[in-house]
Amino acid sequence: MITVFGSANMDLVAYVPRAPHLGETVSGTEFRTVPGGKGANQAIAAARAGAEVSFLGAVGSDAFGPALRAALDDAGVNTEGLRTVDGPSGIAHIVVEEGGGNSIIVVPGANGTVTGPSERDLELIAGSDALLLQLELPMDAVVAAAVASPAPVILTPAPVAELPDELLAAMTLLVCNEHEAAAITGLGAPDRALEALLERVPELVVTLGSKGALYGSRDGSRLWAPAVPAKAVDTTAAGDTFVGALAVARAEGHGAEYFLRFASTAAALSVQRPGASTSMPYRRDIDRALEDQPLANP
């Protein structure tokens, strides 16, 4: 089982030929309201990739709260640990350009009320094969969950922030993109950032977009995995799809070569469809796409 302790947001998505500059108004081509949030996205991605998943977090008492809960329920995610609090749910304003690039503004809402895992949350975490964390909840809550977890901890450091030593010490695997790795280390070259971060965490994946992904561990393992070619329509939640799928393959006992390819394939499938959680592939889709991608060490 995989447990996700994280955010649930309603994504308010506007599609435009290009994003506006400061003070500029542009005409959009389409608008969608899609359940999202980095935590909920990773939970749905992992569930669709074949895992039993529990989600821990909070939604508001507004109209978005039931819709966010329903999206997780419909994906087969256990929402026993999803609390409803007075006030608005988290929202994300997303602008998607032609070609799939996006910019995002997140307003925490109910996510900002989460102070840490409850006793029942800790029971679910203790029975898990992995705990997935992100940084759309308050940092103190993220640290509390990581430190209390007996399960392997996988962190996505987004939105990027300074990572407390206590959090890094509780990490099993850090998954970040090249921009986050550069921001955390101050090193622009992904390979140098990887080496610097491996002084602080046992395992690390740095995603490089169309250039693939780097993996490293303190035992000396180093691996580059090529990206899976895809014509991008919308890259929203591609990173969350990658992490959710990676966690599933890793929990199943696969090695780095396989879990990177599995995750990259899931992400490539997701960018070919619009939306966040609505774009995420099911296990059968990932397995079918993997059939033409033989691996030396599954």
XYZ file of N, CA and C in Angstrom, residues 45-249:
615
model
N -2.484 9.011 -9.456
C -1.518 8.391 -10.370
C -1.105 7.019 -9.864
N -0.834 6.907 -8.564
C -0.418 5.630 -7.991
C -1.550 4.611 -8.039
N -2.773 5.052 -7.764
C -3.920 4.138 -7.808
C -4.148 3.626 -9.221
N -4.088 4.516 -10.198
C -4.286 4.092 -11.584
C -3.152 3.196 -12.064
N -1.963 3.373 -11.468
C -0.819 2.538 -11.852
C -0.833 1.182 -11.168
N -1.843 0.941 -10.328
C -2.017 -0.403 -9.814
C -1.866 -0.602 -8.323
N -1.659 0.471 -7.561
C -1.440 0.319 -6.125
C -2.719 0.534 -5.322
N -2.730 -0.046 -4.124
C -3.719 0.332 -3.113
C -3.204 1.605 -2.460
N -4.027 2.663 -2.404
C -3.558 3.988 -1.996
C -4.491 4.591 -0.953
N -3.896 5.203 0.075
C -4.643 6.005 1.046
C -4.172 7.450 0.945
N -5.120 8.388 1.065
C -4.784 9.809 0.982
C -5.100 10.497 2.295
N -4.142 11.279 2.799
C -4.293 12.024 4.042
C -4.151 13.515 3.739
N -5.145 14.309 4.144
C -5.099 15.734 3.878
C -6.399 16.390 4.286
N -6.703 17.543 3.654
C -7.903 18.287 4.021
C -8.491 19.007 2.816
N -9.812 19.080 2.788
C -10.543 19.912 1.823
C -11.451 20.841 2.603
N -11.989 21.862 1.913
C -12.828 22.847 2.572
C -14.296 22.474 2.576
N -15.074 23.347 3.210
C -16.522 23.148 3.284
C -17.245 23.803 2.114
N -16.504 24.279 1.115
C -17.096 24.902 -0.069
C -17.531 23.836 -1.069
N -18.003 24.280 -2.231
C -18.485 23.341 -3.253
C -17.365 22.486 -3.827
N -16.113 22.965 -3.758
C -15.001 22.193 -4.311
C -14.665 20.976 -3.452
N -14.938 21.042 -2.135
C -14.563 19.958 -1.240
C -15.144 18.614 -1.639
N -16.476 18.504 -1.806
C -17.046 17.218 -2.221
C -16.543 16.747 -3.580
N -16.280 17.684 -4.492
C -15.794 17.301 -5.819
C -14.384 16.717 -5.732
N -13.548 17.285 -4.876
C -12.196 16.765 -4.707
C -12.219 15.382 -4.068
N -13.077 15.211 -3.068
C -13.204 13.908 -2.427
C -13.713 12.865 -3.425
N -14.693 13.262 -4.243
C -15.274 12.329 -5.213
C -14.244 11.886 -6.242
N -13.365 12.804 -6.657
C -12.342 12.447 -7.645
C -11.408 11.369 -7.091
N -11.040 11.490 -5.820
C -10.186 10.482 -5.194
C -10.938 9.165 -5.024
N -12.186 9.260 -4.564
C -12.997 8.050 -4.399
C -13.163 7.312 -5.726
N -13.442 8.080 -6.784
C -13.661 7.469 -8.097
C -12.415 6.760 -8.615
N -11.239 7.232 -8.186
C -9.984 6.590 -8.603
C -9.640 5.380 -7.742
N -10.491 5.099 -6.740
C -10.232 3.965 -5.866
C -9.312 4.270 -4.707
N -9.075 5.561 -4.430
C -8.207 5.959 -3.330
C -9.000 5.954 -2.026
N -8.421 5.422 -0.966
C -9.032 5.424 0.356
C -8.968 6.841 0.925
N -10.136 7.463 1.177
C -10.181 8.840 1.683
C -10.581 8.918 3.148
N -10.394 7.834 3.878
C -10.698 7.824 5.312
C -9.951 8.947 6.033
N -8.742 9.255 5.585
C -7.926 10.279 6.239
C -8.054 11.657 5.635
N -9.042 11.884 4.763
C -9.258 13.198 4.152
C -10.279 13.963 4.993
N -9.821 14.992 5.688
C -10.685 15.746 6.584
C -11.367 16.900 5.841
N -12.543 17.313 6.317
C -13.231 18.494 5.818
C -13.176 19.569 6.897
N -12.672 20.753 6.540
C -12.541 21.857 7.497
C -13.361 23.038 7.011
N -13.757 23.914 7.927
C -14.510 25.109 7.553
C -13.642 26.028 6.697
N -14.256 26.580 5.643
C -13.532 27.501 4.778
C -13.315 26.928 3.397
N -12.557 27.644 2.568
C -12.362 27.221 1.179
C -11.371 26.080 1.027
N -11.567 25.296 -0.013
C -10.576 24.290 -0.408
C -9.397 24.981 -1.091
N -8.309 24.245 -1.213
C -7.180 24.763 -1.972
C -7.535 24.888 -3.446
N -6.969 25.886 -4.107
C -7.178 26.055 -5.540
C -5.840 26.327 -6.224
N -5.794 26.025 -7.515
C -4.618 26.334 -8.336
C -5.098 26.996 -9.622
N -4.601 28.199 -9.881
C -4.884 28.880 -11.145
C -3.781 28.486 -12.127
N -4.153 27.839 -13.214
C -3.176 27.290 -14.155
C -3.410 27.879 -15.542
N -2.344 28.377 -16.138
C -2.381 28.866 -17.510
C -1.560 27.913 -18.367
N -2.182 27.321 -19.386
C -1.520 26.347 -20.253
C -1.369 26.939 -21.649
N -0.128 27.013 -22.119
C 0.155 27.555 -23.447
C 0.067 26.466 -24.511
N -0.057 26.888 -25.755
C 0.071 25.944 -26.863
C 1.445 25.291 -26.774
N 1.491 23.987 -26.934
C 2.738 23.255 -26.749
C 2.797 22.583 -25.396
N 1.875 22.948 -24.471
C 1.759 22.226 -23.219
C 2.407 22.861 -22.016
N 3.254 23.885 -22.182
C 3.881 24.535 -21.040
C 2.860 25.231 -20.170
N 3.158 25.352 -18.861
C 2.183 25.962 -17.964
C 2.833 26.816 -16.896
N 2.034 27.699 -16.307
C 2.416 28.432 -15.106
C 1.267 28.320 -14.117
N 1.600 28.273 -12.809
C 0.617 27.913 -11.799
C 0.733 28.822 -10.580
N -0.434 29.251 -10.059
C -0.513 29.944 -8.784
C -1.365 29.084 -7.857
N -0.804 28.711 -6.705
C -1.520 27.862 -5.745
C -1.937 28.700 -4.537
N -3.213 28.591 -4.168
C -3.742 29.218 -2.957
C -4.104 28.081 -2.001
N -3.441 27.950 -0.851
C -3.542 26.730 -0.039
C -4.935 26.383 0.468
N -5.708 27.364 0.931
C -7.023 27.048 1.483
C -6.927 26.019 2.596
N -7.744 24.976 2.522
C -7.796 23.955 3.575
C -6.446 23.271 3.788
N -5.639 23.179 2.762
C -4.329 22.537 2.914
C -3.488 23.221 3.986
N -3.669 24.542 4.115
C -2.887 25.294 5.079
C -3.255 25.031 6.520
N -4.364 24.316 6.750
C -4.785 24.004 8.122
C -4.192 22.696 8.637
N -3.520 21.950 7.771
C -2.975 20.644 8.174
C -1.698 20.858 8.990
N -1.722 20.417 10.231
C -0.578 20.637 11.119
C 0.299 19.409 11.288
N -0.197 18.255 10.878
C 0.581 17.028 11.000
C -0.349 15.830 10.955
N 0.202 14.626 10.900
C -0.630 13.419 10.842
C -1.296 13.135 12.184
N -2.538 12.649 12.121
C -3.250 12.231 13.324
C -2.787 10.833 13.730
N -3.282 10.354 14.863
C -2.933 9.004 15.308
C -3.394 7.962 14.285
N -4.601 8.163 13.733
C -5.093 7.228 12.714
C -4.241 7.330 11.448
N -3.839 8.552 11.083
C -2.956 8.723 9.931
C -1.667 7.926 10.125
N -1.117 7.995 11.312
C 0.138 7.299 11.588
C -0.024 5.789 11.473
N -1.203 5.280 11.830
C -1.469 3.853 11.672
C -1.456 3.457 10.201
N -2.080 4.298 9.344
C -2.086 4.019 7.905
C -0.674 4.088 7.329
N 0.090 5.081 7.759
C 1.466 5.230 7.270
C 2.302 4.020 7.672
N 2.113 3.547 8.904
C 2.910 2.427 9.407
C 2.669 1.149 8.611
N 1.481 1.010 8.022
C 1.179 -0.173 7.236
C 1.477 -0.027 5.759
N 2.211 1.015 5.390
C 2.446 1.328 3.976
C 3.795 0.827 3.485
N 3.885 0.660 2.173
C 5.157 0.340 1.526
C 5.925 1.607 1.167
N 5.234 2.758 1.159
C 5.883 4.037 0.879
C 4.968 5.160 1.326
N 5.571 6.260 1.776
C 4.860 7.492 2.101
C 5.312 8.561 1.123
N 4.355 9.142 0.385
C 4.665 10.200 -0.573
C 4.349 11.559 0.033
N 5.305 12.471 -0.055
C 5.166 13.829 0.475
C 5.496 14.855 -0.594
N 4.900 16.033 -0.481
C 5.204 17.184 -1.320
C 5.250 18.405 -0.408
N 5.355 19.608 -0.959
C 5.482 20.805 -0.117
C 4.330 21.789 -0.301
N 3.130 21.281 -0.625
C 1.961 22.154 -0.687
C 1.190 22.153 0.639
N 1.669 21.392 1.625
C 1.195 21.495 2.992
C 2.223 22.297 3.789
N 1.851 22.816 4.977
C 2.841 23.512 5.802
C 4.058 22.641 6.066
N 5.241 23.258 6.046
C 6.488 22.500 6.194
C 6.526 21.706 7.496
N 6.014 22.283 8.593
C 6.038 21.566 9.871
C 5.250 20.259 9.783
N 4.134 20.280 9.038
C 3.326 19.071 8.888
C 4.068 18.023 8.076
N 4.739 18.446 7.022
C 5.505 17.524 6.179
C 6.633 16.878 6.982
N 7.343 17.700 7.744
C 8.438 17.180 8.568
C 7.905 16.182 9.589
N 6.783 16.512 10.224
C 6.220 15.621 11.242
C 5.867 14.262 10.652
N 5.280 14.252 9.472
C 4.916 12.989 8.828
C 6.158 12.188 8.459
N 7.164 12.862 7.902
C 8.389 12.175 7.483
C 9.107 11.555 8.675
N 9.246 12.313 9.741
C 9.984 11.843 10.912
C 9.268 10.673 11.574
N 7.932 10.689 11.546
C 7.155 9.641 12.216
C 7.009 8.383 11.373
N 7.379 8.432 10.095
C 7.098 7.317 9.190
C 8.113 6.180 9.315
N 7.630 4.950 9.590
C 8.513 3.797 9.511
C 8.639 3.280 8.084
N 7.767 3.764 7.204
C 7.794 3.369 5.793
C 8.795 4.226 5.028
N 9.315 3.740 3.898
C 10.181 4.567 3.062
C 9.486 5.866 2.675
N 10.218 6.978 2.736
C 9.658 8.306 2.483
C 10.168 8.820 1.140
N 9.235 9.179 0.263
C 9.565 9.749 -1.047
C 9.048 11.185 -1.075
N 9.936 12.133 -1.279
C 9.574 13.557 -1.250
C 9.741 14.198 -2.610
N 8.717 14.966 -3.007
C 8.810 15.861 -4.156
C 8.928 17.280 -3.604
N 10.068 17.966 -3.752
C 10.256 19.277 -3.126
C 9.644 20.411 -3.951
N 8.320 20.374 -4.091
C 7.616 21.371 -4.892
C 6.340 21.782 -4.163
N 6.062 23.106 -4.139
C 6.913 24.180 -4.649
C 8.237 24.230 -3.889
N 9.308 24.550 -4.614
C 10.648 24.443 -4.054
C 10.812 25.359 -2.849
N 11.499 24.852 -1.831
C 11.745 25.590 -0.603
C 13.004 25.033 0.038
N 13.539 25.766 0.993
C 14.682 25.260 1.744
C 14.231 24.045 2.546
N 14.996 22.969 2.470
C 14.609 21.721 3.114
C 15.318 21.578 4.460
N 14.555 21.491 5.554
C 15.174 21.351 6.876
C 16.005 20.079 6.969
N 17.061 20.135 7.746
C 17.911 18.952 7.930
C 17.115 17.775 8.477
N 16.155 18.058 9.350
C 15.344 17.003 9.941
C 14.541 16.261 8.877
N 14.061 17.002 7.872
C 13.306 16.383 6.783
C 14.224 15.550 5.907
N 15.373 16.095 5.555
C 16.319 15.373 4.704
C 16.802 14.087 5.377
N 16.968 14.145 6.691
C 17.437 12.971 7.423
C 16.411 11.842 7.410
N 15.142 12.194 7.196
C 14.078 11.183 7.179
C 13.790 10.662 5.774
N 14.461 11.224 4.765
C 14.201 10.850 3.377
C 14.765 9.486 3.023
N 14.025 8.776 2.178
C 14.537 7.593 1.511
C 14.902 7.933 0.072
N 14.013 8.661 -0.600
C 14.206 9.011 -2.004
C 13.661 10.402 -2.239
N 14.474 11.263 -2.832
C 14.071 12.611 -3.225
C 13.896 12.622 -4.734
N 12.735 13.090 -5.216
C 12.463 13.179 -6.647
C 12.205 14.633 -6.988
N 13.104 15.246 -7.743
C 12.954 16.654 -8.081
C 13.265 16.862 -9.559
N 12.785 17.972 -10.123
C 13.180 18.297 -11.487
C 14.491 19.085 -11.455
N 15.049 19.339 -12.613
C 16.373 19.970 -12.663
C 16.358 21.383 -12.088
N 15.231 22.101 -12.197
C 15.132 23.459 -11.667
C 15.087 23.428 -10.146
N 14.348 22.468 -9.591
C 14.306 22.328 -8.134
C 15.658 21.910 -7.588
N 16.339 21.001 -8.287
C 17.665 20.567 -7.844
C 18.643 21.742 -7.838
N 18.553 22.592 -8.859
C 19.429 23.764 -8.933
C 19.117 24.759 -7.824
N 17.822 24.960 -7.541
C 17.430 25.912 -6.506
C 17.876 25.437 -5.126
N 17.792 24.136 -4.871
C 18.154 23.597 -3.563
C 19.659 23.628 -3.344
N 20.434 23.330 -4.401
C 21.890 23.200 -4.255
C 22.669 24.437 -4.691
N 22.063 25.282 -5.543
C 22.797 26.395 -6.124
C 23.688 25.979 -7.277
N 23.518 24.740 -7.753
C 24.330 24.196 -8.840
C 23.468 23.995 -10.076
N 23.857 24.608 -11.194
C 23.041 24.559 -12.398
C 23.115 23.253 -13.156
N 24.244 22.569 -13.085
C 24.399 21.309 -13.814
C 23.716 20.183 -13.053
N 22.753 19.479 -13.679
C 22.019 18.439 -12.956
C 22.903 17.356 -12.360
N 23.979 16.956 -13.048
C 24.823 15.892 -12.506
C 25.559 16.356 -11.247
N 25.955 17.636 -11.235
C 26.620 18.171 -10.041
C 25.627 18.323 -8.891
N 24.406 18.768 -9.219
C 23.369 18.889 -8.198
C 23.049 17.520 -7.607
N 23.010 16.486 -8.447
C 22.746 15.130 -7.974
C 23.808 14.699 -6.962
N 25.071 14.917 -7.289
C 26.136 14.504 -6.381
C 26.060 15.262 -5.061
N 25.723 16.552 -5.130
C 25.622 17.343 -3.904
C 24.466 16.867 -3.038
N 23.353 16.551 -3.648
C 22.185 16.119 -2.888
C 22.377 14.725 -2.290
N 23.166 13.888 -2.949
C 23.414 12.555 -2.412
C 24.250 12.586 -1.135
N 24.804 13.746 -0.811
C 25.463 13.900 0.484
C 24.439 14.096 1.594
N 23.169 14.341 1.178
C 22.122 14.654 2.156
C 20.973 13.637 2.164
N 20.796 12.884 1.066
C 19.725 11.885 0.991
C 20.283 10.590 0.405
N 19.689 9.433 0.754
C 20.230 8.145 0.285
C 20.045 7.896 -1.204
N 18.890 8.301 -1.759
C 18.593 8.076 -3.161
C 17.991 9.338 -3.761
N 18.213 9.520 -5.072
C 17.758 10.747 -5.723
C 17.435 10.492 -7.185
N 16.343 11.095 -7.642
C 16.020 11.162 -9.059
C 15.897 12.622 -9.439
N 16.570 13.014 -10.509
C 16.431 14.359 -11.068
C 15.832 14.216 -12.455
N 14.630 14.729 -12.650
C 13.990 14.650 -13.962
C 14.456 15.815 -14.832
N 14.619 15.532 -16.125
C 15.205 16.498 -17.061
C 14.265 16.820 -18.222
N 12.979 16.601 -18.058
C 12.036 16.864 -19.140
C 12.298 15.961 -20.325
N 12.431 16.567 -21.500
C 12.629 15.791 -22.729
C 13.994 15.115 -22.786
N 14.892 15.434 -21.827
C 16.227 14.828 -21.799
C 16.305 13.623 -20.858
N 15.167 13.211 -20.295
C 15.158 12.006 -19.494
C 15.254 12.263 -18.008
N 15.951 11.372 -17.291
C 16.062 11.474 -15.838
C 17.373 10.860 -15.379
N 17.913 11.412 -14.286
C 19.117 10.894 -13.661
C 18.747 10.226 -12.341
N 19.407 9.114 -12.040
C 19.218 8.440 -10.764
C 20.580 8.225 -10.121
N 20.612 8.384 -8.803
C 21.830 8.081 -8.066
C 21.506 7.605 -6.672
N 22.412 6.831 -6.093
C 22.262 6.391 -4.715
C 23.624 6.393 -4.042
N 23.612 6.372 -2.729
C 24.866 6.434 -1.979
C 25.720 5.187 -2.137
N 25.132 4.110 -2.661
C 25.940 2.911 -2.865
C 26.797 3.010 -4.120
N 26.728 4.151 -4.804
C 27.536 4.376 -5.995
C 26.806 4.195 -7.301
N 25.557 3.749 -7.252
C 24.788 3.551 -8.483
C 24.507 4.882 -9.165
N 24.667 4.905 -10.485
C 24.336 6.074 -11.288
C 23.668 5.568 -12.557
N 22.609 6.240 -12.982
C 21.852 5.788 -14.141
C 21.209 6.976 -14.827
N 21.272 6.998 -16.138
C 20.505 7.964 -16.932
C 19.459 7.189 -17.717
N 18.217 7.638 -17.617
C 17.117 7.008 -18.350
C 16.593 7.996 -19.377
N 16.511 7.608 -20.652
C 16.006 8.521 -21.677
C 14.524 8.791 -21.482
N 14.071 9.950 -21.958
C 12.643 10.264 -21.923
C 11.900 9.408 -22.937
N 10.640 9.174 -22.686
C 9.784 8.479 -23.641
C 9.168 9.535 -24.551
N 9.390 9.456 -25.865
C 8.890 10.496 -26.773
C 7.374 10.650 -26.681
N 6.915 11.915 -26.704
C 5.476 12.193 -26.649
C 5.216 13.587 -27.188
N 4.116 13.753 -27.886
C 3.689 15.069 -28.342
C 2.830 15.686 -27.249
N 3.352 16.712 -26.567
C 2.694 17.265 -25.393
C 1.505 18.149 -25.760
N 0.393 17.895 -25.094
C -0.791 18.743 -25.182
C -0.906 19.595 -23.923
N -0.592 19.003 -22.768
C -0.698 19.687 -21.478
C 0.213 18.956 -20.498
N 1.233 19.666 -19.993
C 2.194 19.026 -19.089
C 1.785 19.105 -17.621
N 0.617 19.692 -17.332
C 0.150 19.778 -15.954
C 0.094 18.381 -15.328
N 0.715 18.244 -14.171
C 0.712 16.996 -13.381
C 1.551 15.885 -13.989
N 2.347 16.169 -15.006
C 3.234 15.131 -15.539
C 4.230 14.675 -14.472
N 4.743 15.639 -13.696
C 5.673 15.288 -12.631
C 5.025 14.439 -11.549
N 3.777 14.757 -11.214
C 3.075 13.966 -10.203
C 2.763 12.569 -10.715
N 2.437 12.465 -11.998
C 2.216 11.150 -12.598
C 3.495 10.326 -12.523
N 4.624 10.952 -12.826
C 5.927 10.294 -12.767
C 6.186 9.745 -11.365
N 5.978 10.583 -10.347
C 6.274 10.166 -8.973
C 5.331 9.061 -8.510
N 4.029 9.209 -8.806
C 3.080 8.175 -8.389
C 3.394 6.832 -9.007
N 3.699 6.835 -10.303
C 4.018 5.588 -10.987
C 5.347 5.016 -10.495
N 6.338 5.872 -10.296
C 7.633 5.413 -9.785
C 7.471 4.720 -8.431
N 6.661 5.326 -7.553
C 6.460 4.749 -6.224
C 5.846 3.354 -6.314
N 4.932 3.172 -7.256
C 4.291 1.864 -7.429
C 5.312 0.821 -7.872
N 6.067 1.131 -8.927
C 7.039 0.166 -9.446
C 8.127 -0.128 -8.416
